[in-house]
Tab-separated table of C-alpha atoms in Angstrom:
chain	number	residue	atom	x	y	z
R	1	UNK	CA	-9.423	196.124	162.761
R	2	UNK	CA	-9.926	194.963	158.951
R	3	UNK	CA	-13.172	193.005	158.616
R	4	UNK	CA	-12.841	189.329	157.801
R	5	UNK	CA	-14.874	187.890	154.835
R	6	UNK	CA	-17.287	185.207	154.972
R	7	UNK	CA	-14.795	183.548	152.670
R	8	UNK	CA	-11.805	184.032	154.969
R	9	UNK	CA	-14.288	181.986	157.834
R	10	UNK	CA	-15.770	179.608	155.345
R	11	UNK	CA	-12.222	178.112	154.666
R	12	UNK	CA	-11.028	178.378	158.196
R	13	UNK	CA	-14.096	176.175	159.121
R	14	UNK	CA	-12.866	173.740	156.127
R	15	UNK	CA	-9.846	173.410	157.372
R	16	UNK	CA	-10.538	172.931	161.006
R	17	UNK	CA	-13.185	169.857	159.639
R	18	UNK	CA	-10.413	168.803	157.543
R	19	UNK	CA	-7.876	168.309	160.403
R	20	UNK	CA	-10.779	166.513	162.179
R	21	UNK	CA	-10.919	164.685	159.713
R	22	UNK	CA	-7.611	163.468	159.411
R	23	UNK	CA	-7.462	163.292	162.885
R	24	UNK	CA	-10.595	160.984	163.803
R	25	UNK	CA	-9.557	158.115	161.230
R	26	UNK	CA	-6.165	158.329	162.085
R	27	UNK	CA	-6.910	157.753	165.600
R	28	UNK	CA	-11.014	157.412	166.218
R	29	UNK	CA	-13.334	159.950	167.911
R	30	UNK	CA	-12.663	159.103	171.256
R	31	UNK	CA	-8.892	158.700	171.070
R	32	UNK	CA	-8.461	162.366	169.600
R	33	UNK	CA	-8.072	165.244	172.247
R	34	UNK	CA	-9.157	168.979	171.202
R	35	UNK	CA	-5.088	169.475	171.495
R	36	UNK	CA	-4.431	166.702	168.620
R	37	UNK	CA	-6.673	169.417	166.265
R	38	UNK	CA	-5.352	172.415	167.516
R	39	UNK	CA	-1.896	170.801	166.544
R	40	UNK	CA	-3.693	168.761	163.121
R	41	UNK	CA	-5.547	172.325	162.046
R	42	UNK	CA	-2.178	174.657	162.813
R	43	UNK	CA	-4.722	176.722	164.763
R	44	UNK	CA	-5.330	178.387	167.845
R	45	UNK	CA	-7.750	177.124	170.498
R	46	UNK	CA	-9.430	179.869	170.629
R	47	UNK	CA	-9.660	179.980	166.465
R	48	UNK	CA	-11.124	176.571	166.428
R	49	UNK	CA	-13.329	177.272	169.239
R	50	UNK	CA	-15.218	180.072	167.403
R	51	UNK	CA	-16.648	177.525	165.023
R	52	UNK	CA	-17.005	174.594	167.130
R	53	UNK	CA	-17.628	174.409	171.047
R	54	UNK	CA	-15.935	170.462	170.488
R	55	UNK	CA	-15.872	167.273	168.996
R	56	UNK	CA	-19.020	166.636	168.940
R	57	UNK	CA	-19.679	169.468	167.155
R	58	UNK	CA	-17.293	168.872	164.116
R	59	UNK	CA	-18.940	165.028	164.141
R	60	UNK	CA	-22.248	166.322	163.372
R	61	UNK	CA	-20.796	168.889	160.648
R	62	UNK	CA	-19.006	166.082	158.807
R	63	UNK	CA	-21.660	163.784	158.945
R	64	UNK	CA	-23.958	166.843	157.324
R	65	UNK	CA	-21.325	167.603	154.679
R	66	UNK	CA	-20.721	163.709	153.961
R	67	UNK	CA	-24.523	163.456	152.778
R	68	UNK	CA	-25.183	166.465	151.262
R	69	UNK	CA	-23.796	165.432	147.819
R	70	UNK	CA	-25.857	162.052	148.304
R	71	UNK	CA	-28.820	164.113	149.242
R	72	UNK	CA	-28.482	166.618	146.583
R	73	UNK	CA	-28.620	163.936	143.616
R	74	UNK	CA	-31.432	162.350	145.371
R	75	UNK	CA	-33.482	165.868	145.039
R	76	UNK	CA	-32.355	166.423	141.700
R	77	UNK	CA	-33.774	163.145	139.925
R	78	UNK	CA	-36.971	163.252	142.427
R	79	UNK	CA	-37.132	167.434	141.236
R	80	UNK	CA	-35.564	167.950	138.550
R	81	UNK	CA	-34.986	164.980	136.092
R	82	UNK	CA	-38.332	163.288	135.804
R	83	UNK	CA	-38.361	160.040	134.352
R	84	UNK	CA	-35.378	158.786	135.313
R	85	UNK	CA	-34.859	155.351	136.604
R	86	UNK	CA	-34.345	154.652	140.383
R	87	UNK	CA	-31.728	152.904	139.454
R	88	UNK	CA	-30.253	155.734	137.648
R	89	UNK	CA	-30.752	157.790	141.161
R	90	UNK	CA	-29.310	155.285	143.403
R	91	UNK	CA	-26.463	154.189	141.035
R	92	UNK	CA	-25.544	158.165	140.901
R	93	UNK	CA	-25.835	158.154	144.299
R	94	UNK	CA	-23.139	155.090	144.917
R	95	UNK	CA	-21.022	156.941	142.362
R	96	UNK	CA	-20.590	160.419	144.778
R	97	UNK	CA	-20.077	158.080	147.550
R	98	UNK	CA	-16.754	156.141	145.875
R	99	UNK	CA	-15.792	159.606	144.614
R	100	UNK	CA	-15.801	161.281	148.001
R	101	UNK	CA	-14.720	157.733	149.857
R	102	UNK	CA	-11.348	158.329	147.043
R	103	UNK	CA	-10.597	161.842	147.725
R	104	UNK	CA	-11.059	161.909	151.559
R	105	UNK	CA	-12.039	158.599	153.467
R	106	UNK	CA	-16.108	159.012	153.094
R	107	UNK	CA	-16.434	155.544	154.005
R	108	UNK	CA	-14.198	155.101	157.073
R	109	UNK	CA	-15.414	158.719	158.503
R	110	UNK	CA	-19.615	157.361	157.618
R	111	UNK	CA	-18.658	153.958	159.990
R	112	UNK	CA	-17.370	156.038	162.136
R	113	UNK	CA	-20.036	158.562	162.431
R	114	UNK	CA	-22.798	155.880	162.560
R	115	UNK	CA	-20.865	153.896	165.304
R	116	UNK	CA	-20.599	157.721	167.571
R	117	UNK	CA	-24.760	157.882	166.752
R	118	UNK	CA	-24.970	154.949	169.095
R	119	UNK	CA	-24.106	157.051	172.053
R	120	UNK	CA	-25.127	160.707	171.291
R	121	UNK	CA	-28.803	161.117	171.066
R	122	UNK	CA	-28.062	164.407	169.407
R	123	UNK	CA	-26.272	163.124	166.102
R	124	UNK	CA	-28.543	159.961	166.036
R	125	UNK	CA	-31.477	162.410	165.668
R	126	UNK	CA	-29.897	164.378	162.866
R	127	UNK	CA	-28.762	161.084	160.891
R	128	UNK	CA	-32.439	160.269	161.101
R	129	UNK	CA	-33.700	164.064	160.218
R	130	UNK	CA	-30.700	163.879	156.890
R	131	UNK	CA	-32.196	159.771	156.177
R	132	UNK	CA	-35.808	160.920	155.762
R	133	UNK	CA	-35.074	163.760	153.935
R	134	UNK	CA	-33.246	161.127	151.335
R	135	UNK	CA	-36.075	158.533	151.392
R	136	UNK	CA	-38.812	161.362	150.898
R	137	UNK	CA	-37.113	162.314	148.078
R	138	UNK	CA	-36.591	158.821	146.425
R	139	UNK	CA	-39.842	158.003	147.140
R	140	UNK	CA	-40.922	160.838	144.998
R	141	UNK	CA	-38.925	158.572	142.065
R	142	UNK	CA	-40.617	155.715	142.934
R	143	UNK	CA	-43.985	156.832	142.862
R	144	UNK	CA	-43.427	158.534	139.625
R	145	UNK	CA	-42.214	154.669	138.368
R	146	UNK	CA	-45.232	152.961	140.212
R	147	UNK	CA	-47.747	155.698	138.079
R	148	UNK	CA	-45.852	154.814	134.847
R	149	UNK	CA	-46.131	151.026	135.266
R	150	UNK	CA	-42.428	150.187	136.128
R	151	UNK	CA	-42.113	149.393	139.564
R	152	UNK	CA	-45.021	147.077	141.249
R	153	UNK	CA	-47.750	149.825	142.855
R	154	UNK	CA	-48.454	146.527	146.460
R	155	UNK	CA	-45.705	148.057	148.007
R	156	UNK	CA	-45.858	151.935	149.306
R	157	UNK	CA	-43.549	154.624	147.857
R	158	UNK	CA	-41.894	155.023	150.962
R	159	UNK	CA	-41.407	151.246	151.455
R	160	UNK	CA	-39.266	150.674	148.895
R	161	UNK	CA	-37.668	153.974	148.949
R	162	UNK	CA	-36.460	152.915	152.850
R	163	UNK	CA	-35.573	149.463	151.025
R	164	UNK	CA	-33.325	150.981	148.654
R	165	UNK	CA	-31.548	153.234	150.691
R	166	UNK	CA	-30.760	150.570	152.818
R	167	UNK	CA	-28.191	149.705	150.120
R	168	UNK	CA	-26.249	152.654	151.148
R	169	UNK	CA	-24.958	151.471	154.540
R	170	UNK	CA	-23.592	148.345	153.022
R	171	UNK	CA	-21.830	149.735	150.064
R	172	UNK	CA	-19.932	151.554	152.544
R	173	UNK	CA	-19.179	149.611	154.634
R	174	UNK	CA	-17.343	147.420	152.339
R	175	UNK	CA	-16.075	149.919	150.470
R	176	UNK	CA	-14.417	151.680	153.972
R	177	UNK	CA	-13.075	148.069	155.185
R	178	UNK	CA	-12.405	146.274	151.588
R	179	UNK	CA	-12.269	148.714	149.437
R	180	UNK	CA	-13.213	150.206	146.159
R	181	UNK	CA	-12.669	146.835	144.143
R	182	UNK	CA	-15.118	145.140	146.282
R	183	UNK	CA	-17.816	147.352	144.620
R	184	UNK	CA	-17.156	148.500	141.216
R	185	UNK	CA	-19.985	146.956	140.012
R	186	UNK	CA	-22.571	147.712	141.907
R	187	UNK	CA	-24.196	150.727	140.468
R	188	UNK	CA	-24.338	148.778	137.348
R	189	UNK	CA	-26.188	146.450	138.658
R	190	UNK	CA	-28.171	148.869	140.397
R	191	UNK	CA	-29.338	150.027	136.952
R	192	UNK	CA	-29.871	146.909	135.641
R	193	UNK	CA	-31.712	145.293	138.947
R	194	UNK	CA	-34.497	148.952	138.619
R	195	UNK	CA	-34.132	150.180	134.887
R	196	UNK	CA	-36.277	152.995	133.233
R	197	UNK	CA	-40.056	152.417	133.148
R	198	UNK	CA	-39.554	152.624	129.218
R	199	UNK	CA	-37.050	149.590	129.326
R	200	UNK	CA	-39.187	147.688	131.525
């Protein structure tokens, strides 16, 4: 029997999330049976079943995959690009999220993931585990801004941090149910509302 790569199972596992994908905003969580993605992927059930014992299962791996981009700018201006505004970070941030929302329904599928954290304990505590991770990491920006003078030092790091990241749930929320028009500006005004310490 010929040995299968990790690429070969890497883009099987895409495309199973992918037909999940389709499949849950199409028709919701609830209202999609594990036959509609055996049918949606083209797959077996025993193919799909080697990645994912169910549904809830490919939930939690979309809701991962939808904030690693977000989470991976956030690290990279808190890491990697000292002295760069919060604004800048967030703004980036808003940025990926109309990208992805463009190319594959971000938005819808993050409303939809948030309202399925309501009921399972499981994904609720691994939205929380992915949220800290982001406001740990913007807090690192913020701190740096406090120590240079451009963001007020009364308020803790992690305050504002959890202030600005609740941003994110409302920018996508209107950009899943309005659409992209309905937000265009806002990372520009993100910039402008927290500019560089320099500028301020």
């Amino acid at each position: 029997m010929p040995k299968v790569t990790q690429q070969y199972l890497d883009a099987r596992r895409e495309q199973i999330l992918n037909a999940a994908r389709r499949c849950f905003l199409r028709d919701g969580f609830h209202a999609t049976s594990m036959q509609d993605l055996f049918a949606e992927s083209g797959l077996s059930s025993g193919a799909v079943y080697r990645y994912f014992a169910g549904k809830d299962e490919m939930v939690l791996a979309i809701a991962e995959e939808n904030m690693r981009d977000v989470l991976a700018t956030m690290h990279a201006v808190a890491i990697r690009e000292p002295g760069r505004s919060v604004g800048a970070a967030m703004a980036d941030a808003l940025e990926i999220i109309r990208a992805k929302s463009a190319g594959g329904g971000f938005g819808g599928l993050a409303v939809l993931v948030w309202a399925e954290a309501l009921r399972n304990p499981s994904l609720a505590r691994r939205l929380d585990d992915l949220l800290a991770q982001m406001r740990a990491d913007l807090a690192e920006v913020v701190r740096e801004h406090q120590n240079a003078g451009g963001l007020p030092q009364d308020v803790t790091a992690d305050a504002v941090a959890t202030t600005l990241i609740c941003i994110l749930p409302g920018y996508i929320l209107q950009l899943a149910v309005i659409g992209a028009s309905a937000v265009e500006a806002v990372p520009d005004a993100v910039r402008a509302l927290w500019p560089s310490s320099a500028a301020g």
